[in-house]
Coordinates of C-alpha atoms in Angstrom, one line a residue:
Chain A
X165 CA -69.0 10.6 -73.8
X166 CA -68.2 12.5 -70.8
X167 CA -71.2 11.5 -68.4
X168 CA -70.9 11.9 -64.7
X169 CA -73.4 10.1 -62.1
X170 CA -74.4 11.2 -58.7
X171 CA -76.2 8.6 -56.1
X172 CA -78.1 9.4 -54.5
X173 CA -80.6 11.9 -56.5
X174 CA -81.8 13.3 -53.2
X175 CA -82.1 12.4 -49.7
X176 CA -83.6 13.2 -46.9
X177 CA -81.8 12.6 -43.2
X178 CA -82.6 13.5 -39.5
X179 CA -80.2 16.3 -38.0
X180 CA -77.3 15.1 -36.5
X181 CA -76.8 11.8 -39.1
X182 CA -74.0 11.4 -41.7
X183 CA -75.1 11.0 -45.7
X184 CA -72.3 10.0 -48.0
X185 CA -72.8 11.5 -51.7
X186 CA -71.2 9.3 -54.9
X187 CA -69.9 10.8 -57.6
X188 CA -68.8 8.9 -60.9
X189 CA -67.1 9.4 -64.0
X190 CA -68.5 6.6 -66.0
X191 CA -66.7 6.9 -69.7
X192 CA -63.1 8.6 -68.7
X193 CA -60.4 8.7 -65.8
X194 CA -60.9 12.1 -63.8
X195 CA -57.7 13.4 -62.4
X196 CA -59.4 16.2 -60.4
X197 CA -63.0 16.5 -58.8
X198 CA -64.9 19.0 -57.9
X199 CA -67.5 19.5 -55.5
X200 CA -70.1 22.0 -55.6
X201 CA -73.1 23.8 -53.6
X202 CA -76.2 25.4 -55.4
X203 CA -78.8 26.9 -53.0
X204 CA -82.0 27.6 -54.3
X205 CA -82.5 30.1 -56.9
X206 CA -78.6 31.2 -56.7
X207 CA -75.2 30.1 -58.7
X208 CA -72.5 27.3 -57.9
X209 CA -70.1 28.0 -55.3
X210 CA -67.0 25.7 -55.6
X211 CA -66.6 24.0 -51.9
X212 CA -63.4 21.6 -52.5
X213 CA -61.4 20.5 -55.2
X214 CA -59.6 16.8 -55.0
X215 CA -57.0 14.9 -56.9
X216 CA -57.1 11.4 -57.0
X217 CA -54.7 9.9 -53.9
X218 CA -54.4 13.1 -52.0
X219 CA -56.5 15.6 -49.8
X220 CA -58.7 17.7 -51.0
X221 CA -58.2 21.3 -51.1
X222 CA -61.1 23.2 -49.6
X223 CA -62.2 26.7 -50.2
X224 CA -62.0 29.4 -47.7
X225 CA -65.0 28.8 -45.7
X226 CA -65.9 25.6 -46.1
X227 CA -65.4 23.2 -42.4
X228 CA -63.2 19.9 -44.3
X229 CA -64.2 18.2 -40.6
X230 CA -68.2 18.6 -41.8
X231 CA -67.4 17.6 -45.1
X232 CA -65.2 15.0 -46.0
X233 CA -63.7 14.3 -49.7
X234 CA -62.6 11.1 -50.6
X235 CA -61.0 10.6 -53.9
X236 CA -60.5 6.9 -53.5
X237 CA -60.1 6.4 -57.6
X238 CA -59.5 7.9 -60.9
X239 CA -63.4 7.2 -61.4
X240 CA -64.8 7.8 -57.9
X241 CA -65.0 10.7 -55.4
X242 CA -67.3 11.1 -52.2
X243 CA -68.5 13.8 -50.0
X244 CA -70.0 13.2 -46.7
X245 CA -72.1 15.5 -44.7
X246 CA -71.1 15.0 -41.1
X247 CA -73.8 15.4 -38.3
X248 CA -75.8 16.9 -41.2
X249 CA -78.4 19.9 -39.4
X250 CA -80.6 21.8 -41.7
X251 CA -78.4 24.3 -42.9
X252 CA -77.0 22.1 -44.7
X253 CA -80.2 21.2 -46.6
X254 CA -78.9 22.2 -50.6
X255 CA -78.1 21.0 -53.9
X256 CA -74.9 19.5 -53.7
X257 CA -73.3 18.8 -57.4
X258 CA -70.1 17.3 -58.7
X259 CA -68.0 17.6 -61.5
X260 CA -64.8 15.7 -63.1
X261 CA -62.3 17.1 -65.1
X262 CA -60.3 13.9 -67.3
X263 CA -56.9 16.1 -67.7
X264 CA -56.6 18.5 -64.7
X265 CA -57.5 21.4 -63.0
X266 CA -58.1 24.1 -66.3
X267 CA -59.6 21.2 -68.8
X268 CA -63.0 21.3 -69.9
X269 CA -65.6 19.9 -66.5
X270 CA -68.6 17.9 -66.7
X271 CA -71.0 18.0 -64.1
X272 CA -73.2 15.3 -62.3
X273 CA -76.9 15.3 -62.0
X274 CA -76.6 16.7 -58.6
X275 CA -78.1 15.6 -55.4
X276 CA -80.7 17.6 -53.3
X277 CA -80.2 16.7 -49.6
X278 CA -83.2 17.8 -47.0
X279 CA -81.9 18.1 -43.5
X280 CA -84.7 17.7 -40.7
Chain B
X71 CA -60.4 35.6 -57.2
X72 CA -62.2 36.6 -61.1
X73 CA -65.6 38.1 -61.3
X74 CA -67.8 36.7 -63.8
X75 CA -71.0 39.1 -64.6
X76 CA -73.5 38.0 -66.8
X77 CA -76.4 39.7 -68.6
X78 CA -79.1 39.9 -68.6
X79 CA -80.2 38.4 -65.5
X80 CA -83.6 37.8 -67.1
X81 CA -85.0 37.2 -70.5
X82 CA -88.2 36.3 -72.2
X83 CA -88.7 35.6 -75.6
X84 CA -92.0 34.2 -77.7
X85 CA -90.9 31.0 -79.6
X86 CA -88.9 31.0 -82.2
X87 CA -87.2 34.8 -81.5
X88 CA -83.5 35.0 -81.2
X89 CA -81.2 35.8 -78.6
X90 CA -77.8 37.0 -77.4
X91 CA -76.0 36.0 -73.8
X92 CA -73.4 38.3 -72.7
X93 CA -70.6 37.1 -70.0
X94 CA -67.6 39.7 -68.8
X95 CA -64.8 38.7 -66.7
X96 CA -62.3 40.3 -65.0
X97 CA -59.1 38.4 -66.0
X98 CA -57.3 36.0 -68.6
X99 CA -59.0 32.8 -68.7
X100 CA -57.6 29.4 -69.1
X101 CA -61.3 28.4 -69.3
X102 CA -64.5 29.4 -69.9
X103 CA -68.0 27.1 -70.2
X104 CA -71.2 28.3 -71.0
X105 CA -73.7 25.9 -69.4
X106 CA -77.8 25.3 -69.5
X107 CA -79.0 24.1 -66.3
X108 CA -82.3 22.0 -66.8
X109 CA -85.6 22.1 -64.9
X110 CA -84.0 19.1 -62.7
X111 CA -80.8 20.6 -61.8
X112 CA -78.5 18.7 -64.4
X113 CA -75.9 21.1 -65.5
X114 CA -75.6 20.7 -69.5
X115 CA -72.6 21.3 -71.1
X116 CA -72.9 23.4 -73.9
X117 CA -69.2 24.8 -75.0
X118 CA -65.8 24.8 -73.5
X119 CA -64.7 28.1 -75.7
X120 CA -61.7 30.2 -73.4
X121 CA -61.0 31.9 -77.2
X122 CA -62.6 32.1 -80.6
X123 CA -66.2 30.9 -81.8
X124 CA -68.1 27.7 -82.0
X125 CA -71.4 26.6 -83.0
X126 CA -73.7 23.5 -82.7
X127 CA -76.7 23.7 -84.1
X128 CA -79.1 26.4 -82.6
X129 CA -76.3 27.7 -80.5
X130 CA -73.3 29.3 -81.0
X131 CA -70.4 31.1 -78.9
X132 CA -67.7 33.8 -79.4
X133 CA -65.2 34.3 -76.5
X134 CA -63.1 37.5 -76.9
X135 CA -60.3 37.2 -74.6
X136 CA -58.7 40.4 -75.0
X137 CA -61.5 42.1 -74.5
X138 CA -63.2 39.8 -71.4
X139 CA -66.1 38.9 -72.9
X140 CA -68.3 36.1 -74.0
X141 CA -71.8 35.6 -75.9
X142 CA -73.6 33.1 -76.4
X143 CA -76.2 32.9 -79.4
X144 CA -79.4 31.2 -79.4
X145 CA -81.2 31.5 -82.6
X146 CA -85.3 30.2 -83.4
X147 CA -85.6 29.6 -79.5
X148 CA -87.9 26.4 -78.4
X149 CA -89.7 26.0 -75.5
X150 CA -87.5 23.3 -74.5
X151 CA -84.3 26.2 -74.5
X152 CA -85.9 27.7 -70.9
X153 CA -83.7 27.4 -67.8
X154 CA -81.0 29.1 -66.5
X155 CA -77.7 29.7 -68.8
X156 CA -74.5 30.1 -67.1
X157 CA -70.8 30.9 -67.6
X158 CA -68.0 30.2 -65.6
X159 CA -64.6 31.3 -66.1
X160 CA -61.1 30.2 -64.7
X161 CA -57.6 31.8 -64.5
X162 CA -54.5 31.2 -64.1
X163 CA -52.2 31.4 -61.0
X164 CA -54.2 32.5 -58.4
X165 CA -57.7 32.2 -60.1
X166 CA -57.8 28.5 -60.5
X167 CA -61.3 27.4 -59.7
X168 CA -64.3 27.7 -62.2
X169 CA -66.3 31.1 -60.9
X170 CA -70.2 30.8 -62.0
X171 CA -71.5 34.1 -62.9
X172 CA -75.2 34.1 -61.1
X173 CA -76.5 33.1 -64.9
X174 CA -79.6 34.2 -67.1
X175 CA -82.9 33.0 -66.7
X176 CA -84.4 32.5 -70.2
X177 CA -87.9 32.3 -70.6
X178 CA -89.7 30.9 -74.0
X179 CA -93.4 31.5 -74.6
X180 CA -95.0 29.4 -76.7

């Protein structure tokens, strides 16, 4: 039990174009989401957190106009990379929590996104 | 926000040696995940222990809360056990998102 999916696996965009990441919890209702950033070679750094129905909460740093969070269902949230330029090339990984923020998460595959 | 340091940053080990995973953090914890992060990326879930000890299989965890601290044992290491192991903590009021400590690279030789 517990499996989150990611689509796509990777992807790889022109600068200036918008990429839209899915992320969903196949087996159980997530409550709260979580998006994450992994650059080579280096941990996870949280970027937002979302609640189904409401806005996301985004962490200090993080531009909510370049990435929009959509938590459209208890099974599916979204991220999309606005006017994507290569600094945003990174591993971009989700994870869904079935009983709120402090309950046990379980991460996606992830999704490696190449900006050019 | 809490720190989460783990040690050691690297580790290699011939096949079928034993180790021990050590992650401090810096406040109370309402949760704390240990985590093996495959070749691919996929983050694999491997306890959800904020207090006491577990153990499947190979592995096994002890979280110490009053003292900060969690370890994570891996005995008769495989090949298949390389990758990067990480923890990440979360607090209470004020520490609410899951911190990553910048996790252990674990090597097996054959």
């Amino acid at each position: 039990g517990a499996v989150v999916s990611q689509h796509p696996s990777w992807v790889i965009c022109k600068s200036g174009t918008s990429v839209k990441i899915e992320c969903r919890s196949l087996d159980f209702q997530a409550t709260t989401m979580f998006w994450y950033r992994q650059f080579p070679k280096q941990s996870l750094m949280l970027m937002a957190t979302s609640n189904e129905g409401s806005k996301a909460t985004y962490e200090q740093g993080v531009e909510k106009d370049k990435f929009l969070i959509n938590h459209a269902s208890l099974t599916l949230s979204t991220l999309t990379v606005t006017s994507a330029h290569p600094e945003d090339s990174s591993f971009y990984i989700c994870s869904a929590s079935e009983a709120g923020l402090y309950n046990e998460q379980f991460f996606g595959p992830g999704t490696r996104l190449t900006v050019l | 926000g809490i720190q989460v340091e783990q040690s050691p940053p690297d580790l290699i080990l011939q096949e079928g040696a034993n180790s021990t995973l050590r992650c401090n953090f810096s406040d109370s914890v309402n949760n704390l995940q240990w985590f093996h992060q495959n070749p691919w990326g996929q983050l694999i879930n491997l306890f959800y222990i904020p207090s006491g000890t577990k153990q499947n299989g190979r592995l096994s965890a002890t979280t110490v809360a009053t003292e900060r601290y969690s370890l994570l044992y891996i005995s008769s290491s495989q090949t298949t056990d390389s990758g990067v192991y990480f923890c990440a903590a979360q607090g209470g009021f004020g520490n609410e998102k899951l911190t990553f400590g910048t996790g252990t690279r674990l090597t097996i030789i054959p």
